[in-house]
Amino acid sequence: MSHFTKVATKINHLPSFLRALDRLNLRYAVGSAEMPATVRGYLHQEITAEVAVDFGKYDLGLVRGQDGNYEVAADWWGIESTTGRTEREVMDEIARAYSIERVSLACREAGWEFEQPPEVNAETGEVEMVACRWS
């Protein structure tokens, strides 16, 4: 039977996460305290989250944990069976895009500029970012 499971992540900055979703061209809904986003699962099961990412019939949700960091909750069976992508593939892609956005923001705040867009090695998944700062 399908059910929601949570994946521990190192996501702690919501604006960078939303920029990562934009980078990946994923559709999402941002909830509020008064109206949380709804995450859909198998047989119309639902949970609430701060962000619901649309994967068709099923969603991925970003839920704030007690430690202040976010966890990803999803009906992975549903996402995997409808997209053909595993939990690991989806999470690796989101984590990579989030890391790019988080590092980009930190560099810009410190006065660094990027010479070129980030490059992702297709074989290893490693990201190369070249930044410079004129003094």
PDB file of C-alpha atoms in Angstrom:
ATOM      1  CA  MET A   1       0.000   0.000   0.000  1.00  0.00           C
ATOM      2  CA  SER A   2       1.151   3.484  -0.779  1.00  0.00           C
ATOM      3  CA  HIS A   3       1.734   6.058   1.966  1.00  0.00           C
ATOM      4  CA  PHE A   4       3.545   9.300   2.720  1.00  0.00           C
ATOM      5  CA  THR A   5       7.142   9.128   3.899  1.00  0.00           C
ATOM      6  CA  LYS A   6       9.497  11.911   4.965  1.00  0.00           C
ATOM      7  CA  VAL A   7      13.056  12.407   3.769  1.00  0.00           C
ATOM      8  CA  ALA A   8      15.484  14.369   5.942  1.00  0.00           C
ATOM      9  CA  THR A   9      17.107  17.178   3.966  1.00  0.00           C
ATOM     10  CA  LYS A  10      19.399  20.102   4.590  1.00  0.00           C
ATOM     11  CA  ILE A  11      16.930  22.637   3.262  1.00  0.00           C
ATOM     12  CA  ASN A  12      16.695  25.596   5.607  1.00  0.00           C
ATOM     13  CA  HIS A  13      16.120  28.581   3.288  1.00  0.00           C
ATOM     14  CA  LEU A  14      12.697  28.668   1.655  1.00  0.00           C
ATOM     15  CA  PRO A  15      13.445  31.394  -0.948  1.00  0.00           C
ATOM     16  CA  SER A  16      16.380  29.343  -2.307  1.00  0.00           C
ATOM     17  CA  PHE A  17      14.174  26.247  -2.447  1.00  0.00           C
ATOM     18  CA  LEU A  18      11.527  28.126  -4.445  1.00  0.00           C
ATOM     19  CA  ARG A  19      14.199  29.459  -6.828  1.00  0.00           C
ATOM     20  CA  ALA A  20      15.431  25.865  -7.244  1.00  0.00           C
ATOM     21  CA  LEU A  21      11.919  24.755  -8.202  1.00  0.00           C
ATOM     22  CA  ASP A  22      11.782  27.611 -10.719  1.00  0.00           C
ATOM     23  CA  ARG A  23      15.196  26.534 -12.076  1.00  0.00           C
ATOM     24  CA  LEU A  24      13.758  23.034 -12.615  1.00  0.00           C
ATOM     25  CA  ASN A  25      10.532  24.400 -14.157  1.00  0.00           C
ATOM     26  CA  LEU A  26       8.428  22.631 -11.525  1.00  0.00           C
ATOM     27  CA  ARG A  27       4.947  23.888 -10.664  1.00  0.00           C
ATOM     28  CA  TYR A  28       4.254  24.477  -6.982  1.00  0.00           C
ATOM     29  CA  ALA A  29       1.887  26.126  -4.516  1.00  0.00           C
ATOM     30  CA  VAL A  30       3.083  28.006  -1.435  1.00  0.00           C
ATOM     31  CA  GLY A  31       0.843  27.756   1.588  1.00  0.00           C
ATOM     32  CA  SER A  32       0.473  30.031   4.583  1.00  0.00           C
ATOM     33  CA  ALA A  33      -0.266  29.574   8.274  1.00  0.00           C
ATOM     34  CA  GLU A  34      -3.956  30.243   7.558  1.00  0.00           C
ATOM     35  CA  MET A  35      -4.084  28.131   4.391  1.00  0.00           C
ATOM     36  CA  PRO A  36      -1.367  25.455   4.128  1.00  0.00           C
ATOM     37  CA  ALA A  37      -0.604  23.851   0.781  1.00  0.00           C
ATOM     38  CA  THR A  38      -2.197  20.446   0.160  1.00  0.00           C
ATOM     39  CA  VAL A  39      -0.011  17.477  -0.829  1.00  0.00           C
ATOM     40  CA  ARG A  40      -1.849  14.694  -2.677  1.00  0.00           C
ATOM     41  CA  GLY A  41      -1.154  10.989  -2.274  1.00  0.00           C
ATOM     42  CA  TYR A  42      -2.647   7.603  -3.083  1.00  0.00           C
ATOM     43  CA  LEU A  43      -6.438   7.159  -2.838  1.00  0.00           C
ATOM     44  CA  HIS A  44      -6.993  10.859  -2.156  1.00  0.00           C
ATOM     45  CA  GLN A  45      -4.829  10.856   0.983  1.00  0.00           C
ATOM     46  CA  GLU A  46      -3.626  14.366   1.797  1.00  0.00           C
ATOM     47  CA  ILE A  47      -1.220  16.095   4.129  1.00  0.00           C
ATOM     48  CA  THR A  48      -0.491  19.791   4.567  1.00  0.00           C
ATOM     49  CA  ALA A  49       2.825  21.485   3.901  1.00  0.00           C
ATOM     50  CA  GLU A  50       4.391  24.908   3.408  1.00  0.00           C
ATOM     51  CA  VAL A  51       5.004  24.088  -0.261  1.00  0.00           C
ATOM     52  CA  ALA A  52       3.363  21.483  -2.509  1.00  0.00           C
ATOM     53  CA  VAL A  53       5.261  20.563  -5.683  1.00  0.00           C
ATOM     54  CA  ASP A  54       3.043  19.198  -8.455  1.00  0.00           C
ATOM     55  CA  PHE A  55       4.186  15.900  -9.996  1.00  0.00           C
ATOM     56  CA  GLY A  56       0.917  15.242 -11.797  1.00  0.00           C
ATOM     57  CA  LYS A  57      -1.475  13.090  -9.795  1.00  0.00           C
ATOM     58  CA  TYR A  58       0.856  13.121  -6.749  1.00  0.00           C
ATOM     59  CA  ASP A  59       2.731  15.904  -4.977  1.00  0.00           C
ATOM     60  CA  LEU A  60       5.901  16.412  -3.018  1.00  0.00           C
ATOM     61  CA  GLY A  61       5.575  18.552   0.114  1.00  0.00           C
ATOM     62  CA  LEU A  62       8.052  20.686   2.022  1.00  0.00           C
ATOM     63  CA  VAL A  63       7.265  20.403   5.738  1.00  0.00           C
ATOM     64  CA  ARG A  64       9.089  22.299   8.489  1.00  0.00           C
ATOM     65  CA  GLY A  65      10.550  19.928  11.084  1.00  0.00           C
ATOM     66  CA  GLN A  66      10.822  20.632  14.799  1.00  0.00           C
ATOM     67  CA  ASP A  67      14.485  21.609  14.354  1.00  0.00           C
ATOM     68  CA  GLY A  68      13.522  24.432  11.964  1.00  0.00           C
ATOM     69  CA  ASN A  69      14.866  22.654   8.888  1.00  0.00           C
ATOM     70  CA  TYR A  70      12.578  21.252   6.245  1.00  0.00           C
ATOM     71  CA  GLU A  71      11.677  17.673   5.439  1.00  0.00           C
ATOM     72  CA  VAL A  72      10.335  16.459   2.129  1.00  0.00           C
ATOM     73  CA  ALA A  73       7.159  14.385   2.398  1.00  0.00           C
ATOM     74  CA  ALA A  74       5.742  12.479  -0.534  1.00  0.00           C
ATOM     75  CA  ASP A  75       3.939   9.380  -1.632  1.00  0.00           C
ATOM     76  CA  TRP A  76       7.062   8.129  -3.399  1.00  0.00           C
ATOM     77  CA  TRP A  77       5.340   5.094  -4.836  1.00  0.00           C
ATOM     78  CA  GLY A  78       2.885   7.408  -6.573  1.00  0.00           C
ATOM     79  CA  ILE A  79       5.549   9.786  -7.853  1.00  0.00           C
ATOM     80  CA  GLU A  80       7.781   6.935  -9.041  1.00  0.00           C
ATOM     81  CA  SER A  81       4.940   5.042 -10.739  1.00  0.00           C
ATOM     82  CA  THR A  82       3.628   8.096 -12.599  1.00  0.00           C
ATOM     83  CA  THR A  83       6.906   9.842 -13.514  1.00  0.00           C
ATOM     84  CA  GLY A  84       9.238   6.865 -13.977  1.00  0.00           C
ATOM     85  CA  ARG A  85      11.767   8.608 -11.718  1.00  0.00           C
ATOM     86  CA  THR A  86      12.980   7.213  -8.409  1.00  0.00           C
ATOM     87  CA  GLU A  87      12.937   9.046  -5.098  1.00  0.00           C
ATOM     88  CA  ARG A  88      16.727   9.331  -5.284  1.00  0.00           C
ATOM     89  CA  GLU A  89      16.655  10.835  -8.794  1.00  0.00           C
ATOM     90  CA  VAL A  90      14.046  13.420  -7.821  1.00  0.00           C
ATOM     91  CA  MET A  91      15.752  14.317  -4.543  1.00  0.00           C
ATOM     92  CA  ASP A  92      19.227  14.514  -6.139  1.00  0.00           C
ATOM     93  CA  GLU A  93      17.929  16.905  -8.801  1.00  0.00           C
ATOM     94  CA  ILE A  94      16.163  19.114  -6.248  1.00  0.00           C
ATOM     95  CA  ALA A  95      19.139  19.061  -3.854  1.00  0.00           C
ATOM     96  CA  ARG A  96      21.537  20.031  -6.652  1.00  0.00           C
ATOM     97  CA  ALA A  97      19.329  22.940  -7.796  1.00  0.00           C
ATOM     98  CA  TYR A  98      18.835  24.061  -4.169  1.00  0.00           C
ATOM     99  CA  SER A  99      22.598  23.989  -3.559  1.00  0.00           C
ATOM    100  CA  ILE A 100      23.226  26.106  -6.649  1.00  0.00           C
ATOM    101  CA  GLU A 101      20.669  28.684  -5.507  1.00  0.00           C
ATOM    102  CA  ARG A 102      21.906  28.726  -1.896  1.00  0.00           C
ATOM    103  CA  VAL A 103      25.572  29.121  -2.888  1.00  0.00           C
ATOM    104  CA  SER A 104      24.685  31.746  -5.513  1.00  0.00           C
ATOM    105  CA  LEU A 105      22.825  33.809  -2.915  1.00  0.00           C
ATOM    106  CA  ALA A 106      25.649  33.562  -0.354  1.00  0.00           C
ATOM    107  CA  CYS A 107      28.222  34.581  -2.960  1.00  0.00           C
ATOM    108  CA  ARG A 108      26.165  37.548  -4.186  1.00  0.00           C
ATOM    109  CA  GLU A 109      25.644  38.712  -0.591  1.00  0.00           C
ATOM    110  CA  ALA A 110      29.444  38.585  -0.090  1.00  0.00           C
ATOM    111  CA  GLY A 111      30.048  40.663  -3.216  1.00  0.00           C
ATOM    112  CA  TRP A 112      31.039  37.891  -5.609  1.00  0.00           C
ATOM    113  CA  GLU A 113      29.869  37.730  -9.229  1.00  0.00           C
ATOM    114  CA  PHE A 114      29.583  34.697 -11.487  1.00  0.00           C
ATOM    115  CA  GLU A 115      31.520  34.598 -14.726  1.00  0.00           C
ATOM    116  CA  GLN A 116      29.255  31.950 -16.263  1.00  0.00           C
ATOM    117  CA  PRO A 117      26.188  29.882 -15.359  1.00  0.00           C
ATOM    118  CA  PRO A 118      26.761  26.804 -13.182  1.00  0.00           C
ATOM    119  CA  GLU A 119      27.821  23.706 -15.091  1.00  0.00           C
ATOM    120  CA  VAL A 120      26.639  20.245 -14.016  1.00  0.00           C
ATOM    121  CA  ASN A 121      28.752  17.213 -14.904  1.00  0.00           C
ATOM    122  CA  ALA A 122      26.244  14.782 -16.431  1.00  0.00           C
ATOM    123  CA  GLU A 123      28.193  11.701 -15.273  1.00  0.00           C
ATOM    124  CA  THR A 124      28.968  12.642 -11.671  1.00  0.00           C
ATOM    125  CA  GLY A 125      26.322  15.270 -10.932  1.00  0.00           C
ATOM    126  CA  GLU A 126      29.031  17.598  -9.606  1.00  0.00           C
ATOM    127  CA  VAL A 127      28.433  21.316 -10.051  1.00  0.00           C
ATOM    128  CA  GLU A 128      31.106  23.784 -11.075  1.00  0.00           C
ATOM    129  CA  MET A 129      30.556  27.467 -10.312  1.00  0.00           C
ATOM    130  CA  VAL A 130      33.156  30.131 -11.101  1.00  0.00           C
ATOM    131  CA  ALA A 131      32.854  33.385  -9.166  1.00  0.00           C
ATOM    132  CA  CYS A 132      35.070  36.448  -8.957  1.00  0.00           C
ATOM    133  CA  ARG A 133      35.261  39.621  -6.953  1.00  0.00           C
ATOM    134  CA  TRP A 134      37.023  42.783  -7.961  1.00  0.00           C
ATOM    135  CA  SER A 135      38.746  44.673  -5.190  1.00  0.00           C
TER     136      SER A 135
END
